[in-house]
PDB file of C-alpha atoms in Angstrom:
ATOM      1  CA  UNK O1230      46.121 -87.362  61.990  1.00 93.00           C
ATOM      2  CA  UNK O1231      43.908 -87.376  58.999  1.00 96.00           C
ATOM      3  CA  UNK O1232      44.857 -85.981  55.658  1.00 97.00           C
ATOM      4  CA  UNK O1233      43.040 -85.332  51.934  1.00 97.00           C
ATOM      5  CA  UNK O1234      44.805 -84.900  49.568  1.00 95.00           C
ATOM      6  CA  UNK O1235      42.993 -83.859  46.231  1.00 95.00           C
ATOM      7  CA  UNK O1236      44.507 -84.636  42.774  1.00 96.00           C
ATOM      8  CA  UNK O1237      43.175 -84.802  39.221  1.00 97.00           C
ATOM      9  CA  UNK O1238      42.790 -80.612  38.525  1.00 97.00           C
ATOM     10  CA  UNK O1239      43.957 -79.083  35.800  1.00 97.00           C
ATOM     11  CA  UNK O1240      43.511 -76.948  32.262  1.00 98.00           C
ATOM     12  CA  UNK O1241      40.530 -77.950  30.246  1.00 98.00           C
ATOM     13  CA  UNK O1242      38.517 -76.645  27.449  1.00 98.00           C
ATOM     14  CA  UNK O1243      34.901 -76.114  27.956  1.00 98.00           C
ATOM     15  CA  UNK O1244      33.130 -79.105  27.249  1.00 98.00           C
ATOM     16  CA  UNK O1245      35.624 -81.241  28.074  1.00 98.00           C
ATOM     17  CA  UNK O1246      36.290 -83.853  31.739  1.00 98.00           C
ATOM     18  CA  UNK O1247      38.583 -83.618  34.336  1.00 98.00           C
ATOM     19  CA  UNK O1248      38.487 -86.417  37.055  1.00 98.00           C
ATOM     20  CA  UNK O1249      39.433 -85.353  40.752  1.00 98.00           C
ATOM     21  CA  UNK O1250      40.552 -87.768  43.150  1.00 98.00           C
ATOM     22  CA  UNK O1251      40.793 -87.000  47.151  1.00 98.00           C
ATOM     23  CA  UNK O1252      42.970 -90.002  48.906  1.00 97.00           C
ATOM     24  CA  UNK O1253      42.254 -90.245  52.620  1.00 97.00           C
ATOM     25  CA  UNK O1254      44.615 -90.912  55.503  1.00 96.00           C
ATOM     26  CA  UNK O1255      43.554 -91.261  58.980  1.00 96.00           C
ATOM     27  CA  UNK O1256      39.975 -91.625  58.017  1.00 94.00           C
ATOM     28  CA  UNK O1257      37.883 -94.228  56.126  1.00 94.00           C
ATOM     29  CA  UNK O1258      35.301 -93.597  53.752  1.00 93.00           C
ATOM     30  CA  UNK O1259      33.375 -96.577  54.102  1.00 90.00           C
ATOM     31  CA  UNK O1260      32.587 -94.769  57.533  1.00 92.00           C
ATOM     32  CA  UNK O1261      32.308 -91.164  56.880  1.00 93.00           C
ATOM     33  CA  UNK O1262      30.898 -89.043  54.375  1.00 95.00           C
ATOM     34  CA  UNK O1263      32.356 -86.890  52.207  1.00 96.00           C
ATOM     35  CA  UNK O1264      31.736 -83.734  49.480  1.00 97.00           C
ATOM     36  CA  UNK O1265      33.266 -81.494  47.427  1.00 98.00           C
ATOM     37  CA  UNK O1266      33.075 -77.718  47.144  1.00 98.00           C
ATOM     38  CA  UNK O1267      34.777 -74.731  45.204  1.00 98.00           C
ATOM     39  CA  UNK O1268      36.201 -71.747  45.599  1.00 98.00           C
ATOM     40  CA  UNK O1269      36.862 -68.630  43.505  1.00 98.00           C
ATOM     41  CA  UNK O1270      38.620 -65.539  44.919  1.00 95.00           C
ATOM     42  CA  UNK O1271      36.490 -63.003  46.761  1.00 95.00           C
ATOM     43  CA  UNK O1272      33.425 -65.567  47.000  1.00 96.00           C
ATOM     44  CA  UNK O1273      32.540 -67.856  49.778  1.00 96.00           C
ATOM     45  CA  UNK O1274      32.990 -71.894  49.406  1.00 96.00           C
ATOM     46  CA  UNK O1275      30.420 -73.381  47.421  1.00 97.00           C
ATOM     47  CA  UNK O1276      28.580 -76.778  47.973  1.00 98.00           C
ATOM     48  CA  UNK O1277      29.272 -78.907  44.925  1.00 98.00           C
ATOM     49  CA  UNK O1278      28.647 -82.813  45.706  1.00 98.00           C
ATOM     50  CA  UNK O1279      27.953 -84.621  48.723  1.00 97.00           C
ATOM     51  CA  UNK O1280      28.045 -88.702  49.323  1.00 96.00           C
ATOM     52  CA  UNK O1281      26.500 -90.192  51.835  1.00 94.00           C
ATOM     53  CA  UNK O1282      28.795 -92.575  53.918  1.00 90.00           C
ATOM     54  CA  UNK O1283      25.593 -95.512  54.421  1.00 88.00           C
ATOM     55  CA  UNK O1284      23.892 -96.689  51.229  1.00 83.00           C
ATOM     56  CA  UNK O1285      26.131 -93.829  49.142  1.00 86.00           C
ATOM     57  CA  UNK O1286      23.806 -91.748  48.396  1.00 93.00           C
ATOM     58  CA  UNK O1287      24.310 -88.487  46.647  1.00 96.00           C
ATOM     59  CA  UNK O1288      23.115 -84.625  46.900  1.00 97.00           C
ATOM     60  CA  UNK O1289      24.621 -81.900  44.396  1.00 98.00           C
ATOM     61  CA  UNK O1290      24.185 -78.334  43.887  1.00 98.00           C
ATOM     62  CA  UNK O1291      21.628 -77.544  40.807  1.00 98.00           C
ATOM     63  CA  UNK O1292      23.955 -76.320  38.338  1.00 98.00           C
ATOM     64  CA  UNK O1293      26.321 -79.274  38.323  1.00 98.00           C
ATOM     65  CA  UNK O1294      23.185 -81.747  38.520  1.00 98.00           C
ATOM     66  CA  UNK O1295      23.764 -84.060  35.197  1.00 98.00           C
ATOM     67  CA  UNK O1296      27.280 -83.090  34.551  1.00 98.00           C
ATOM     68  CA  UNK O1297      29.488 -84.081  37.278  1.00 98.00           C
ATOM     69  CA  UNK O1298      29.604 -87.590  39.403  1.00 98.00           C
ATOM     70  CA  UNK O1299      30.966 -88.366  42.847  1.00 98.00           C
ATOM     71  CA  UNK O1300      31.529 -91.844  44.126  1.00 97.00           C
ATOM     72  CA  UNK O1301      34.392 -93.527  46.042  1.00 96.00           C
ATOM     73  CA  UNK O1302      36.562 -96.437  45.907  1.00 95.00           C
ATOM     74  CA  UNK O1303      36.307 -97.719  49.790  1.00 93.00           C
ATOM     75  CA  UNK O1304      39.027-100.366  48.530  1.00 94.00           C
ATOM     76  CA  UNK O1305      41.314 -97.229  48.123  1.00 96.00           C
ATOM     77  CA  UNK O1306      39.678 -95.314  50.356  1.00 96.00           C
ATOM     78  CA  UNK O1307      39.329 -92.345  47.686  1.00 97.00           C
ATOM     79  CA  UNK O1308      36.526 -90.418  46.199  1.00 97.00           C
ATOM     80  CA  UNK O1309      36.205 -88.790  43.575  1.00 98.00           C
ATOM     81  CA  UNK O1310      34.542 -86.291  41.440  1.00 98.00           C
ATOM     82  CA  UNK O1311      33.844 -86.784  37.833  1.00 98.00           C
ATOM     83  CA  UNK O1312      33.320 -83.582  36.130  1.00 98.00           C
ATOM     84  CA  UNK O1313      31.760 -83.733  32.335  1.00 98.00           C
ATOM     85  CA  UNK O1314      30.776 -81.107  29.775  1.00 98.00           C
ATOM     86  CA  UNK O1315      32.459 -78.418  31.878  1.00 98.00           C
ATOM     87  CA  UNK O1316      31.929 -74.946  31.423  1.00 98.00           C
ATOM     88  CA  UNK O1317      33.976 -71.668  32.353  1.00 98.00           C
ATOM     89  CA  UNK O1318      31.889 -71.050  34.789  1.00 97.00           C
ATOM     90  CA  UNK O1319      33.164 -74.390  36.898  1.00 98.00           C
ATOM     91  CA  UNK O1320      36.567 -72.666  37.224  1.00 98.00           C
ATOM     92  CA  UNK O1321      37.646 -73.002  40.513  1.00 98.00           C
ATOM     93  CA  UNK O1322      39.556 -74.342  43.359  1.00 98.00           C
ATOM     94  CA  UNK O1323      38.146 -77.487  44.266  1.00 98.00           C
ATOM     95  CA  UNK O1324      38.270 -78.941  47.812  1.00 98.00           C
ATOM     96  CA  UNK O1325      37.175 -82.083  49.287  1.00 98.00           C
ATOM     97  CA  UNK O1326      36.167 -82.585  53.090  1.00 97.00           C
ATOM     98  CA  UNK O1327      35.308 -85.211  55.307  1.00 97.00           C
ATOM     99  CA  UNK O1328      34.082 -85.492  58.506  1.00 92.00           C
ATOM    100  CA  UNK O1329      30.917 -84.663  58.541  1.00 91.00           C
ATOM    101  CA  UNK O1330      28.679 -83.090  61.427  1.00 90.00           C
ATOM    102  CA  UNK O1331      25.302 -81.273  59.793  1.00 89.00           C
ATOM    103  CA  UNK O1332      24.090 -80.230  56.829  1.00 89.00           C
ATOM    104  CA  UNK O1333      26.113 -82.097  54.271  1.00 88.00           C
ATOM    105  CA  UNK O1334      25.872 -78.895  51.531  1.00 91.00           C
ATOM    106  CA  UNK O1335      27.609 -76.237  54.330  1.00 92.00           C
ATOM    107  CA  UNK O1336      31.270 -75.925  54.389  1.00 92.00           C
ATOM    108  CA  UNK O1337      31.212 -75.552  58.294  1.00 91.00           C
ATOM    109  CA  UNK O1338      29.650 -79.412  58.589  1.00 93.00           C
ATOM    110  CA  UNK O1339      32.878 -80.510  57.449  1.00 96.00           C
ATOM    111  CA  UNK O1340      35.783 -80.780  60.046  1.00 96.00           C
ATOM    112  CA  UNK O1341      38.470 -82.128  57.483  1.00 97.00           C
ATOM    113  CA  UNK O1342      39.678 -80.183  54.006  1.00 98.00           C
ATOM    114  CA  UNK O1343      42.278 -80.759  51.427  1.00 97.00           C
ATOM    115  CA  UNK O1344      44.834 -78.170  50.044  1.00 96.00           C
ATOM    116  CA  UNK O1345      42.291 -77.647  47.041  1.00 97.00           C
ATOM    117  CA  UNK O1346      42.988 -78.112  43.298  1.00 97.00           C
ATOM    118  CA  UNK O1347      42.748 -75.477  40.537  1.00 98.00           C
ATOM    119  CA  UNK O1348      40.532 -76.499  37.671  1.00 98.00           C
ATOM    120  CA  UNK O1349      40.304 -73.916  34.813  1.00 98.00           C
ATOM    121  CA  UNK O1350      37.893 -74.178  32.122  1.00 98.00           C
ATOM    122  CA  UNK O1351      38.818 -72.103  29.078  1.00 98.00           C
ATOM    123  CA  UNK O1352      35.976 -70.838  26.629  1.00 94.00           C
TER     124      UNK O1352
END
């Protein structure tokens, strides 16, 4: 049975960091890919940050481009998403997912999702 669990979310002031963290079970990321997307009520998922599970390498959505970093730890079998000079507009529930079949930046590519974390970025 494979599980993500995402950590890391929280309060933050714009311009400030947050780090999120999604631990695997069940599923290794040295052999699967894995991104990150957001939710706000009312709207559909958004593509945030994708990471390729051969070579690592990365895709994000424009308006994070510069500002937020996703790697993984294959050691710990985690990834993560490093979020910098956030802005109010980043408030969301963040979700990562694994398993991926497609288009890497499509929420329906993914088969596996965490329970999602609430970051908030006051102005």
């Amino acid at each position: 049975q494979v599980q993500l669990v995402e950590s890391g979310g929280g309060l933050v002031q714009a311009g400030g960091s947050l780090r999120l963290s999604c631990a695997a079970v069940g599923l290794t990321f040295s052999t699967n890919s894995m991104g990150w997307f957001r939710q706000v009520p009312g709207k559909e998922r958004e593509f945030v940050a994708s990471i390729w599970w051969s070579g690592g390498s990365t895709s994000y959505t424009d308006s994070v481009k510069g500002r937020f970093t996703i790697s993984r730890d294959t050691a710990k079998n985690t990834g993560y998403l490093q979020m910098n000079s956030l802005k109010p507009e980043d408030t969301a529930v963040y979700y990562c997912a694994a398993g991926l079949s497609g288009r890497s930046n499509y929420a329906g590519s993914f088969r596996y999702w965490g329970q999602g974390t609430q970051v908030t970025v006051s102005s």
